[in-house]
Short mmCIF file of C-alpha atoms in Angstrom, two decimals:
data_model
loop_
_atom_site.label_atom_id
_atom_site.label_comp_id
_atom_site.label_asym_id
_atom_site.label_seq_id
_atom_site.Cartn_x
_atom_site.Cartn_y
_atom_site.Cartn_z
CA MET A 1 246.81 -120.56 154.58
CA ARG A 2 248.24 -123.37 152.51
CA ILE A 3 250.64 -125.37 154.64
CA VAL A 4 252.89 -128.16 153.38
CA ILE A 5 254.19 -130.74 155.86
CA ALA A 6 257.27 -132.82 155.08
CA GLY A 7 257.00 -136.27 156.60
CA GLY A 8 253.24 -136.12 156.22
CA HIS A 9 252.55 -139.62 157.56
CA GLY A 10 254.47 -139.15 160.80
CA ARG A 11 252.71 -139.41 164.14
CA ILE A 12 253.05 -135.69 164.84
CA ALA A 13 252.32 -134.74 161.23
CA LEU A 14 249.00 -136.62 161.05
CA ARG A 15 247.86 -134.93 164.25
CA LEU A 16 248.93 -131.55 162.89
CA GLU A 17 247.15 -132.13 159.60
CA ARG A 18 243.89 -132.83 161.43
CA LEU A 19 244.24 -129.66 163.51
CA LEU A 20 245.13 -127.41 160.59
CA SER A 21 242.43 -128.84 158.35
CA ALA A 22 239.83 -128.42 161.10
CA GLY A 23 241.02 -124.83 161.46
CA GLY A 24 240.17 -124.09 157.85
CA HIS A 25 243.65 -124.30 156.35
CA GLU A 26 244.57 -126.04 153.11
CA VAL A 27 247.04 -128.76 154.06
CA ALA A 28 249.34 -130.97 151.99
CA GLY A 29 251.64 -133.68 153.27
CA ILE A 30 254.76 -134.95 151.52
CA ILE A 31 255.05 -138.74 151.70
CA ARG A 32 257.33 -141.30 150.07
CA ASP A 33 254.93 -144.25 150.08
CA PRO A 34 251.78 -143.88 147.94
CA GLU A 35 250.04 -146.41 150.20
CA GLN A 36 250.01 -143.76 152.94
CA ALA A 37 247.87 -141.41 150.85
CA ASP A 38 244.52 -142.52 152.26
CA ALA A 39 245.65 -141.85 155.82
CA LEU A 40 246.51 -138.28 154.85
CA ARG A 41 243.18 -137.78 153.13
CA GLU A 42 241.42 -139.02 156.26
CA ALA A 43 243.39 -136.40 158.21
CA GLY A 44 242.21 -133.70 155.81
CA ALA A 45 245.47 -133.34 153.91
CA GLU A 46 246.34 -133.62 150.23
CA PRO A 47 249.01 -136.29 149.73
CA VAL A 48 252.07 -135.32 147.70
CA VAL A 49 254.24 -138.32 146.79
CA LEU A 50 257.90 -137.32 146.79
CA ASP A 51 261.02 -139.06 148.09
CA LEU A 52 262.98 -136.42 150.00
CA GLU A 53 266.12 -138.57 149.94
CA SER A 54 266.32 -138.43 146.14
CA ALA A 55 264.23 -135.39 145.13
CA THR A 56 265.79 -132.26 143.66
CA VAL A 57 265.38 -128.80 145.12
CA GLU A 58 263.34 -127.92 142.04
CA ALA A 59 260.91 -130.80 142.61
CA VAL A 60 260.32 -129.87 146.24
CA ALA A 61 259.97 -126.20 145.32
CA GLU A 62 257.31 -127.17 142.79
CA ALA A 63 255.42 -129.02 145.53
CA LEU A 64 255.53 -125.77 147.53
CA THR A 65 253.88 -123.70 144.81
CA GLY A 66 251.22 -121.51 146.41
CA ALA A 67 252.20 -122.46 149.96
CA ASP A 68 252.32 -119.95 152.82
CA ALA A 69 254.30 -122.13 155.21
CA MET A 70 256.22 -125.39 155.45
CA VAL A 71 256.64 -127.65 158.45
CA PHE A 72 259.54 -130.10 158.43
CA ALA A 73 258.38 -133.10 160.46
CA ALA A 74 260.18 -135.86 158.57
CA GLY A 75 262.58 -138.30 160.19
CA ALA A 76 264.41 -141.49 159.41
CA GLY A 77 262.55 -143.12 162.27
CA PRO A 78 263.40 -145.88 164.73
CA GLY A 79 265.41 -148.78 163.41
CA SER A 80 267.24 -146.68 160.83
CA GLY A 81 271.01 -146.40 160.86
CA ALA A 82 273.40 -143.45 160.98
CA GLU A 83 273.42 -143.13 157.17
CA ARG A 84 269.70 -142.44 157.02
CA LYS A 85 269.90 -140.05 159.96
CA ALA A 86 272.24 -138.02 157.77
CA SER A 87 270.15 -138.32 154.61
CA VAL A 88 266.76 -137.60 156.19
CA ASP A 89 267.15 -135.78 159.51
CA ARG A 90 269.85 -133.52 158.08
CA GLY A 91 269.73 -133.85 154.31
CA ALA A 92 265.98 -133.65 153.81
CA ALA A 93 265.65 -130.74 156.26
CA VAL A 94 268.30 -128.82 154.33
CA LEU A 95 266.68 -129.74 151.01
CA CYS A 96 263.29 -128.52 152.17
CA ALA A 97 264.74 -125.29 153.53
CA ASP A 98 266.47 -124.60 150.21
CA ALA A 99 263.26 -125.45 148.35
CA ALA A 100 261.19 -123.16 150.56
CA GLU A 101 263.61 -120.34 149.88
CA ARG A 102 263.48 -121.01 146.14
CA ALA A 103 259.67 -121.13 146.17
CA GLY A 104 259.44 -117.92 148.19
CA VAL A 105 257.83 -119.66 151.18
CA ARG A 106 259.28 -117.70 154.06
CA ARG A 107 257.61 -119.44 157.02
CA TYR A 108 259.54 -122.61 157.84
CA LEU A 109 259.04 -124.64 161.00
CA VAL A 110 261.32 -127.49 162.05
CA VAL A 111 260.52 -130.28 164.46
CA SER A 112 263.94 -130.88 165.97
CA SER A 113 264.99 -132.68 169.13
CA MET A 114 266.31 -131.81 172.55
CA GLY A 115 270.04 -132.36 172.63
CA ALA A 116 270.45 -131.71 168.89
CA ASP A 117 274.08 -130.69 168.42
CA ALA A 118 276.18 -130.82 165.26
CA ASP A 119 279.27 -131.41 167.43
CA ARG A 120 277.77 -134.21 169.49
CA ALA A 121 280.38 -136.85 170.33
CA GLY A 122 279.71 -140.58 170.24
CA ASP A 123 279.44 -143.52 167.88
CA GLU A 124 275.92 -144.68 168.66
CA VAL A 125 273.07 -144.22 166.17
CA PHE A 126 271.38 -141.83 168.60
CA ASP A 127 274.53 -139.68 168.59
CA ALA A 128 274.40 -139.61 164.79
CA TYR A 129 270.73 -138.60 165.00
CA LEU A 130 271.47 -135.67 167.32
CA ARG A 131 274.38 -134.57 165.12
CA ALA A 132 272.14 -134.69 162.05
CA LYS A 133 269.40 -132.71 163.76
CA GLY A 134 271.91 -130.19 165.09
CA ALA A 135 273.51 -129.68 161.69
CA ALA A 136 270.10 -129.15 160.09
CA ASP A 137 269.13 -126.65 162.78
CA ASP A 138 272.36 -124.72 162.26
CA TYR A 139 271.78 -124.61 158.50
CA VAL A 140 268.24 -123.32 158.88
CA ARG A 141 269.24 -120.69 161.44
CA ALA A 142 271.75 -119.27 158.95
CA MET A 143 269.10 -118.70 156.26
CA ARG A 144 268.20 -115.05 155.94
CA ASN A 145 265.27 -115.52 153.57
CA LEU A 146 263.28 -117.80 155.89
CA ASP A 147 261.16 -116.87 158.88
CA TRP A 148 262.12 -120.03 160.72
CA THR A 149 261.11 -121.42 164.08
CA ILE A 150 262.77 -124.52 165.52
CA LEU A 151 260.82 -126.60 168.02
CA LYS A 152 262.59 -129.12 170.25
CA PRO A 153 260.12 -131.37 172.06
CA GLY A 154 261.05 -133.48 175.05
CA MET A 155 260.45 -137.21 175.22
CA LEU A 156 257.48 -137.90 172.95
CA THR A 157 254.56 -139.96 174.27
CA ASN A 158 251.24 -141.14 172.88
CA ASP A 159 249.37 -140.04 175.99
CA ALA A 160 246.32 -137.88 175.41
CA GLY A 161 247.23 -134.22 175.16
CA THR A 162 246.44 -131.95 178.07
CA GLY A 163 246.75 -128.65 176.23
CA LEU A 164 249.09 -127.51 179.01
CA VAL A 165 252.76 -127.02 178.18
CA ARG A 166 256.02 -125.35 179.04
CA LEU A 167 257.45 -123.60 175.98
CA GLU A 168 260.71 -121.76 176.53
CA ALA A 169 264.26 -121.42 175.21
CA SER A 170 265.28 -124.03 177.78
CA THR A 171 262.92 -126.26 179.72
CA GLY A 172 264.93 -129.25 180.89
CA ARG A 173 264.10 -132.79 179.83
CA ARG A 174 260.55 -133.97 180.45
CA PRO A 175 257.92 -135.86 178.44
CA VAL A 176 255.32 -134.26 176.18
CA PRO A 177 252.42 -135.91 174.32
CA ARG A 178 252.51 -135.79 170.55
CA ASP A 179 249.01 -134.27 170.71
CA ASP A 180 250.44 -131.22 172.47
CA VAL A 181 253.40 -130.95 170.10
CA ALA A 182 250.98 -130.81 167.17
CA ALA A 183 248.85 -128.22 168.96
CA VAL A 184 251.90 -126.01 169.56
CA LEU A 185 253.00 -126.35 165.93
CA ALA A 186 249.53 -125.33 164.76
CA GLU A 187 249.77 -122.18 166.88
CA LEU A 188 253.34 -121.44 165.79
CA VAL A 189 252.39 -121.59 162.11
CA GLU A 190 249.93 -118.79 162.73
CA THR A 191 252.28 -116.75 164.94
CA PRO A 192 254.94 -115.15 162.71
CA ALA A 193 256.34 -113.24 165.68
CA THR A 194 258.00 -116.50 166.77
CA ALA A 195 260.31 -116.37 163.75
CA GLY A 196 263.95 -116.62 164.72
CA LEU A 197 263.28 -118.58 167.91
CA THR A 198 264.57 -122.00 168.96
CA LEU A 199 262.17 -123.35 171.56
CA GLU A 200 262.04 -126.37 173.83
CA LEU A 201 258.68 -127.96 174.65
CA VAL A 202 257.57 -130.21 177.49
CA SER A 203 254.36 -130.75 179.42
CA GLY A 204 253.61 -127.96 181.83
CA SER A 205 250.89 -125.77 183.27
CA VAL A 206 250.34 -123.09 180.61
CA PRO A 207 247.65 -123.38 177.91
CA VAL A 208 249.14 -123.81 174.44
CA THR A 209 247.79 -120.54 173.04
CA VAL A 210 249.02 -118.56 176.03
CA ALA A 211 252.45 -120.22 175.89
CA VAL A 212 252.92 -119.38 172.22
CA LYS A 213 251.80 -115.78 172.70
CA ALA A 214 254.23 -115.43 175.60
CA VAL A 215 257.28 -116.50 173.58
CA ALA A 216 256.09 -114.28 170.73
CA GLY A 217 255.99 -111.32 173.11
CA GLU A 218 252.28 -110.81 172.58
#
């Protein structure tokens, strides 16, 4: 498969690129900063320089030419304000979904967040982040021409992955290593039967492959 990852230099994305590349897939990562290109190449991914805050749907669709799946793993990141939460965490996710539809790339995975809710109250930046994520999730769920899966990890850590997770519609808040989030995403990309599911992910006791097959009904 050819898999394009938006937010290709993110901490989850780089881990995912290594896993997918090692699994024999052709991987490309969309980045804004050309100086990040070498890091993607080291992870086994082709860098595609494109600013998702200013790019057109046509430009992103062109970057998706020949792709079998897209993973949206971009984010405004820590230290950014409410405006960039709206332009990246919502706007770029919507842009990429529209571009995937235009390019005929049906498989679309979103890295969302627990607590994402378009109607979230509050004036803090974190509230704006959860509203942006929630609005993006709602937009993607309404798209009939995408085989989408939305993944909502718990509190992300840089601990070494255990390969043991809890993956369900609702898990409750707990931590999960980024290693294990990437491992679950790699399995989800290859499991089309998870299309249409919104899943929460935390550390648990079930091997990643088994957990993904279980939610897929396999």
